[in-house]
């Protein structure tokens, strides 16, 4: 007979799984199935129970981005970086927050500052689709049509099914690209 095995003790550095891991998985399944309104509701309910659940903030931010609800998405990207300052998605969240800041400049009609901010986002992150979409929007507003066409095409090449794909495609047609 073999000796009884000791039950392993949890590591002192182990990070506990979120208490509502199943709730997060269910919300992500809803989102993957295209049921974004239900996913948003489920994630909001989860965050009421677990306000520091970074993964839920990331998922909710992504859901709001897909629904083109910028202010809500920005709030959730901020919450994600607060609760997971070294999380897997921090770099992406910071890129989205840069877009949030630049869109605020656009909303304030600070067009030159917004244009410069979007150009800087693209310069720093050439593979970040949203930067190209918003830079193209600014270029179109400034009648820089050839540059706008290139930006919208880059956006579509990077994220053909993204939340701004229909708008980018419409802009390409309107600009005669």
PDB file of C-alpha atoms in Angstrom:
ATOM      1  CA  UNK A   1       0.000   0.000   0.000  1.00  0.00           C
ATOM      2  CA  UNK A   2       1.142   3.482  -0.719  1.00  0.00           C
ATOM      3  CA  UNK A   3       1.283   6.218   1.869  1.00  0.00           C
ATOM      4  CA  UNK A   4      -1.592   8.707   1.891  1.00  0.00           C
ATOM      5  CA  UNK A   5      -0.840  11.829  -0.088  1.00  0.00           C
ATOM      6  CA  UNK A   6      -0.929  15.199   1.548  1.00  0.00           C
ATOM      7  CA  UNK A   7      -3.440  17.634   0.176  1.00  0.00           C
ATOM      8  CA  UNK A   8      -1.505  20.427  -1.500  1.00  0.00           C
ATOM      9  CA  UNK A   9      -1.872  23.780   0.226  1.00  0.00           C
ATOM     10  CA  UNK A  10      -2.671  26.781  -1.924  1.00  0.00           C
ATOM     11  CA  UNK A  11       0.283  28.999  -2.664  1.00  0.00           C
ATOM     12  CA  UNK A  12       0.414  32.197  -0.657  1.00  0.00           C
ATOM     13  CA  UNK A  13       0.897  34.093  -3.921  1.00  0.00           C
ATOM     14  CA  UNK A  14      -1.942  32.424  -5.831  1.00  0.00           C
ATOM     15  CA  UNK A  15      -4.579  34.825  -7.064  1.00  0.00           C
ATOM     16  CA  UNK A  16      -8.046  33.586  -6.220  1.00  0.00           C
ATOM     17  CA  UNK A  17     -10.404  33.055  -9.105  1.00  0.00           C
ATOM     18  CA  UNK A  18     -13.241  35.557  -9.271  1.00  0.00           C
ATOM     19  CA  UNK A  19     -16.180  34.418  -7.182  1.00  0.00           C
ATOM     20  CA  UNK A  20     -18.456  34.755 -10.180  1.00  0.00           C
ATOM     21  CA  UNK A  21     -16.268  33.075 -12.808  1.00  0.00           C
ATOM     22  CA  UNK A  22     -19.286  31.226 -14.211  1.00  0.00           C
ATOM     23  CA  UNK A  23     -21.180  34.511 -14.532  1.00  0.00           C
ATOM     24  CA  UNK A  24     -18.289  35.999 -16.515  1.00  0.00           C
ATOM     25  CA  UNK A  25     -18.115  32.912 -18.735  1.00  0.00           C
ATOM     26  CA  UNK A  26     -21.873  33.118 -19.367  1.00  0.00           C
ATOM     27  CA  UNK A  27     -21.618  36.823 -20.269  1.00  0.00           C
ATOM     28  CA  UNK A  28     -18.723  36.145 -22.629  1.00  0.00           C
ATOM     29  CA  UNK A  29     -20.730  33.365 -24.275  1.00  0.00           C
ATOM     30  CA  UNK A  30     -23.612  35.796 -24.807  1.00  0.00           C
ATOM     31  CA  UNK A  31     -21.223  38.313 -26.332  1.00  0.00           C
ATOM     32  CA  UNK A  32     -19.682  35.668 -28.610  1.00  0.00           C
ATOM     33  CA  UNK A  33     -23.180  34.640 -29.722  1.00  0.00           C
ATOM     34  CA  UNK A  34     -23.898  38.218 -30.796  1.00  0.00           C
ATOM     35  CA  UNK A  35     -26.302  38.872 -27.936  1.00  0.00           C
ATOM     36  CA  UNK A  36     -24.553  42.063 -26.942  1.00  0.00           C
ATOM     37  CA  UNK A  37     -27.450  43.670 -25.063  1.00  0.00           C
ATOM     38  CA  UNK A  38     -27.813  40.582 -22.880  1.00  0.00           C
ATOM     39  CA  UNK A  39     -24.041  40.385 -22.413  1.00  0.00           C
ATOM     40  CA  UNK A  40     -23.913  44.038 -21.321  1.00  0.00           C
ATOM     41  CA  UNK A  41     -26.705  43.445 -18.804  1.00  0.00           C
ATOM     42  CA  UNK A  42     -25.008  40.328 -17.450  1.00  0.00           C
ATOM     43  CA  UNK A  43     -21.650  42.092 -17.144  1.00  0.00           C
ATOM     44  CA  UNK A  44     -23.201  45.098 -15.411  1.00  0.00           C
ATOM     45  CA  UNK A  45     -24.924  42.760 -12.933  1.00  0.00           C
ATOM     46  CA  UNK A  46     -21.624  40.960 -12.333  1.00  0.00           C
ATOM     47  CA  UNK A  47     -19.805  44.241 -11.722  1.00  0.00           C
ATOM     48  CA  UNK A  48     -22.386  45.244  -9.125  1.00  0.00           C
ATOM     49  CA  UNK A  49     -21.352  42.122  -7.197  1.00  0.00           C
ATOM     50  CA  UNK A  50     -17.636  42.331  -8.053  1.00  0.00           C
ATOM     51  CA  UNK A  51     -16.748  45.961  -8.849  1.00  0.00           C
ATOM     52  CA  UNK A  52     -13.031  45.179  -9.028  1.00  0.00           C
ATOM     53  CA  UNK A  53     -13.360  42.284 -11.499  1.00  0.00           C
ATOM     54  CA  UNK A  54     -10.938  43.516 -14.165  1.00  0.00           C
ATOM     55  CA  UNK A  55     -11.904  40.814 -16.674  1.00  0.00           C
ATOM     56  CA  UNK A  56     -15.549  41.884 -16.460  1.00  0.00           C
ATOM     57  CA  UNK A  57     -14.535  45.536 -16.980  1.00  0.00           C
ATOM     58  CA  UNK A  58     -12.504  44.508 -20.048  1.00  0.00           C
ATOM     59  CA  UNK A  59     -15.401  42.488 -21.455  1.00  0.00           C
ATOM     60  CA  UNK A  60     -17.857  45.319 -20.827  1.00  0.00           C
ATOM     61  CA  UNK A  61     -15.506  47.858 -22.417  1.00  0.00           C
ATOM     62  CA  UNK A  62     -15.189  45.585 -25.457  1.00  0.00           C
ATOM     63  CA  UNK A  63     -18.969  45.183 -25.643  1.00  0.00           C
ATOM     64  CA  UNK A  64     -19.483  48.945 -25.493  1.00  0.00           C
ATOM     65  CA  UNK A  65     -16.838  49.421 -28.209  1.00  0.00           C
ATOM     66  CA  UNK A  66     -18.649  46.928 -30.427  1.00  0.00           C
ATOM     67  CA  UNK A  67     -21.883  48.858 -29.877  1.00  0.00           C
ATOM     68  CA  UNK A  68     -20.073  52.177 -30.571  1.00  0.00           C
ATOM     69  CA  UNK A  69     -20.886  53.498 -27.106  1.00  0.00           C
ATOM     70  CA  UNK A  70     -17.696  55.460 -26.631  1.00  0.00           C
ATOM     71  CA  UNK A  71     -18.212  57.190 -23.281  1.00  0.00           C
ATOM     72  CA  UNK A  72     -19.313  53.981 -21.567  1.00  0.00           C
ATOM     73  CA  UNK A  73     -16.445  52.069 -23.152  1.00  0.00           C
ATOM     74  CA  UNK A  74     -13.947  54.702 -22.023  1.00  0.00           C
ATOM     75  CA  UNK A  75     -15.225  54.423 -18.467  1.00  0.00           C
ATOM     76  CA  UNK A  76     -14.767  50.648 -18.508  1.00  0.00           C
ATOM     77  CA  UNK A  77     -11.298  50.825 -20.106  1.00  0.00           C
ATOM     78  CA  UNK A  78     -10.329  53.196 -17.245  1.00  0.00           C
ATOM     79  CA  UNK A  79     -11.773  50.777 -14.684  1.00  0.00           C
ATOM     80  CA  UNK A  80      -9.857  47.890 -16.257  1.00  0.00           C
ATOM     81  CA  UNK A  81      -6.520  49.716 -15.998  1.00  0.00           C
ATOM     82  CA  UNK A  82      -7.320  50.655 -12.391  1.00  0.00           C
ATOM     83  CA  UNK A  83      -8.113  47.088 -11.335  1.00  0.00           C
ATOM     84  CA  UNK A  84      -5.477  45.348 -13.477  1.00  0.00           C
ATOM     85  CA  UNK A  85      -2.558  47.785 -13.805  1.00  0.00           C
ATOM     86  CA  UNK A  86      -0.361  45.003 -15.174  1.00  0.00           C
ATOM     87  CA  UNK A  87      -3.122  42.957 -16.797  1.00  0.00           C
ATOM     88  CA  UNK A  88      -2.977  41.251 -20.156  1.00  0.00           C
ATOM     89  CA  UNK A  89      -4.967  43.985 -21.896  1.00  0.00           C
ATOM     90  CA  UNK A  90      -3.414  47.116 -20.360  1.00  0.00           C
ATOM     91  CA  UNK A  91      -1.626  48.201 -23.547  1.00  0.00           C
ATOM     92  CA  UNK A  92      -4.852  47.841 -25.560  1.00  0.00           C
ATOM     93  CA  UNK A  93      -6.855  49.643 -22.879  1.00  0.00           C
ATOM     94  CA  UNK A  94      -4.382  52.526 -22.928  1.00  0.00           C
ATOM     95  CA  UNK A  95      -4.649  52.762 -26.722  1.00  0.00           C
ATOM     96  CA  UNK A  96      -8.427  52.925 -26.417  1.00  0.00           C
ATOM     97  CA  UNK A  97      -8.106  55.576 -23.706  1.00  0.00           C
ATOM     98  CA  UNK A  98      -5.900  57.614 -26.072  1.00  0.00           C
ATOM     99  CA  UNK A  99      -8.711  57.451 -28.626  1.00  0.00           C
ATOM    100  CA  UNK A 100     -11.171  58.516 -25.913  1.00  0.00           C
ATOM    101  CA  UNK A 101      -9.063  61.598 -25.183  1.00  0.00           C
ATOM    102  CA  UNK A 102      -8.713  62.461 -28.859  1.00  0.00           C
ATOM    103  CA  UNK A 103     -12.453  62.044 -29.472  1.00  0.00           C
ATOM    104  CA  UNK A 104     -13.057  64.442 -26.571  1.00  0.00           C
ATOM    105  CA  UNK A 105     -10.902  66.990 -28.401  1.00  0.00           C
ATOM    106  CA  UNK A 106     -12.946  66.373 -31.537  1.00  0.00           C
ATOM    107  CA  UNK A 107     -16.194  66.838 -29.582  1.00  0.00           C
ATOM    108  CA  UNK A 108     -14.806  70.131 -28.254  1.00  0.00           C
ATOM    109  CA  UNK A 109     -14.126  71.150 -31.881  1.00  0.00           C
ATOM    110  CA  UNK A 110     -10.384  71.343 -31.254  1.00  0.00           C
ATOM    111  CA  UNK A 111      -9.798  69.913 -34.693  1.00  0.00           C
ATOM    112  CA  UNK A 112      -6.063  70.559 -35.038  1.00  0.00           C
ATOM    113  CA  UNK A 113      -5.377  69.053 -31.602  1.00  0.00           C
ATOM    114  CA  UNK A 114      -7.619  66.063 -32.344  1.00  0.00           C
ATOM    115  CA  UNK A 115      -5.910  65.491 -35.697  1.00  0.00           C
ATOM    116  CA  UNK A 116      -2.490  65.602 -34.041  1.00  0.00           C
ATOM    117  CA  UNK A 117      -3.654  63.194 -31.310  1.00  0.00           C
ATOM    118  CA  UNK A 118      -5.022  60.657 -33.809  1.00  0.00           C
ATOM    119  CA  UNK A 119      -1.867  60.927 -35.936  1.00  0.00           C
ATOM    120  CA  UNK A 120       0.217  60.241 -32.817  1.00  0.00           C
ATOM    121  CA  UNK A 121      -1.923  57.196 -31.939  1.00  0.00           C
ATOM    122  CA  UNK A 122      -1.322  55.763 -35.416  1.00  0.00           C
ATOM    123  CA  UNK A 123       2.390  56.620 -35.270  1.00  0.00           C
ATOM    124  CA  UNK A 124       2.760  54.746 -31.967  1.00  0.00           C
ATOM    125  CA  UNK A 125       0.467  51.820 -32.833  1.00  0.00           C
ATOM    126  CA  UNK A 126       0.313  51.138 -36.552  1.00  0.00           C
ATOM    127  CA  UNK A 127      -1.605  47.879 -35.975  1.00  0.00           C
ATOM    128  CA  UNK A 128      -4.338  49.525 -33.847  1.00  0.00           C
ATOM    129  CA  UNK A 129      -7.375  49.725 -36.160  1.00  0.00           C
ATOM    130  CA  UNK A 130      -9.379  52.382 -34.301  1.00  0.00           C
ATOM    131  CA  UNK A 131      -6.558  54.894 -34.614  1.00  0.00           C
ATOM    132  CA  UNK A 132      -6.679  54.571 -38.405  1.00  0.00           C
ATOM    133  CA  UNK A 133     -10.470  54.950 -38.485  1.00  0.00           C
ATOM    134  CA  UNK A 134     -10.429  58.126 -36.417  1.00  0.00           C
ATOM    135  CA  UNK A 135      -7.428  59.573 -38.260  1.00  0.00           C
ATOM    136  CA  UNK A 136      -9.300  58.950 -41.520  1.00  0.00           C
ATOM    137  CA  UNK A 137     -12.329  60.741 -40.087  1.00  0.00           C
ATOM    138  CA  UNK A 138     -10.166  63.753 -39.247  1.00  0.00           C
ATOM    139  CA  UNK A 139      -8.493  63.681 -42.646  1.00  0.00           C
ATOM    140  CA  UNK A 140     -11.889  63.605 -44.369  1.00  0.00           C
ATOM    141  CA  UNK A 141     -13.023  66.596 -42.292  1.00  0.00           C
ATOM    142  CA  UNK A 142      -9.893  68.432 -43.443  1.00  0.00           C
ATOM    143  CA  UNK A 143     -10.499  67.465 -47.104  1.00  0.00           C
ATOM    144  CA  UNK A 144      -7.326  65.363 -47.122  1.00  0.00           C
ATOM    145  CA  UNK A 145      -9.169  62.806 -49.212  1.00  0.00           C
ATOM    146  CA  UNK A 146      -6.281  60.641 -50.429  1.00  0.00           C
ATOM    147  CA  UNK A 147      -4.929  60.322 -46.895  1.00  0.00           C
ATOM    148  CA  UNK A 148      -8.430  59.627 -45.552  1.00  0.00           C
ATOM    149  CA  UNK A 149      -8.907  56.855 -48.131  1.00  0.00           C
ATOM    150  CA  UNK A 150      -5.614  55.276 -47.078  1.00  0.00           C
ATOM    151  CA  UNK A 151      -6.584  55.450 -43.393  1.00  0.00           C
ATOM    152  CA  UNK A 152     -10.019  53.914 -43.930  1.00  0.00           C
ATOM    153  CA  UNK A 153      -8.540  51.153 -46.089  1.00  0.00           C
ATOM    154  CA  UNK A 154      -5.950  50.431 -43.400  1.00  0.00           C
ATOM    155  CA  UNK A 155      -8.710  50.253 -40.783  1.00  0.00           C
ATOM    156  CA  UNK A 156     -10.644  47.751 -42.901  1.00  0.00           C
ATOM    157  CA  UNK A 157      -7.516  45.685 -43.565  1.00  0.00           C
ATOM    158  CA  UNK A 158      -6.857  45.504 -39.828  1.00  0.00           C
ATOM    159  CA  UNK A 159     -10.440  44.964 -38.625  1.00  0.00           C
ATOM    160  CA  UNK A 160     -12.849  44.266 -41.491  1.00  0.00           C
ATOM    161  CA  UNK A 161     -15.578  43.203 -39.071  1.00  0.00           C
ATOM    162  CA  UNK A 162     -14.914  45.955 -36.549  1.00  0.00           C
ATOM    163  CA  UNK A 163     -17.443  48.373 -35.129  1.00  0.00           C
ATOM    164  CA  UNK A 164     -16.563  51.104 -37.623  1.00  0.00           C
ATOM    165  CA  UNK A 165     -16.368  48.900 -40.731  1.00  0.00           C
ATOM    166  CA  UNK A 166     -19.703  50.089 -42.090  1.00  0.00           C
ATOM    167  CA  UNK A 167     -18.767  53.725 -41.561  1.00  0.00           C
ATOM    168  CA  UNK A 168     -15.307  53.280 -43.079  1.00  0.00           C
ATOM    169  CA  UNK A 169     -16.826  51.575 -46.119  1.00  0.00           C
ATOM    170  CA  UNK A 170     -19.379  54.376 -46.493  1.00  0.00           C
ATOM    171  CA  UNK A 171     -16.630  56.997 -46.241  1.00  0.00           C
ATOM    172  CA  UNK A 172     -14.616  55.239 -48.936  1.00  0.00           C
ATOM    173  CA  UNK A 173     -17.642  55.434 -51.219  1.00  0.00           C
ATOM    174  CA  UNK A 174     -18.371  59.054 -50.346  1.00  0.00           C
ATOM    175  CA  UNK A 175     -14.748  60.017 -50.969  1.00  0.00           C
ATOM    176  CA  UNK A 176     -14.652  58.116 -54.277  1.00  0.00           C
ATOM    177  CA  UNK A 177     -11.773  55.898 -53.212  1.00  0.00           C
TER     178      UNK A 177
END
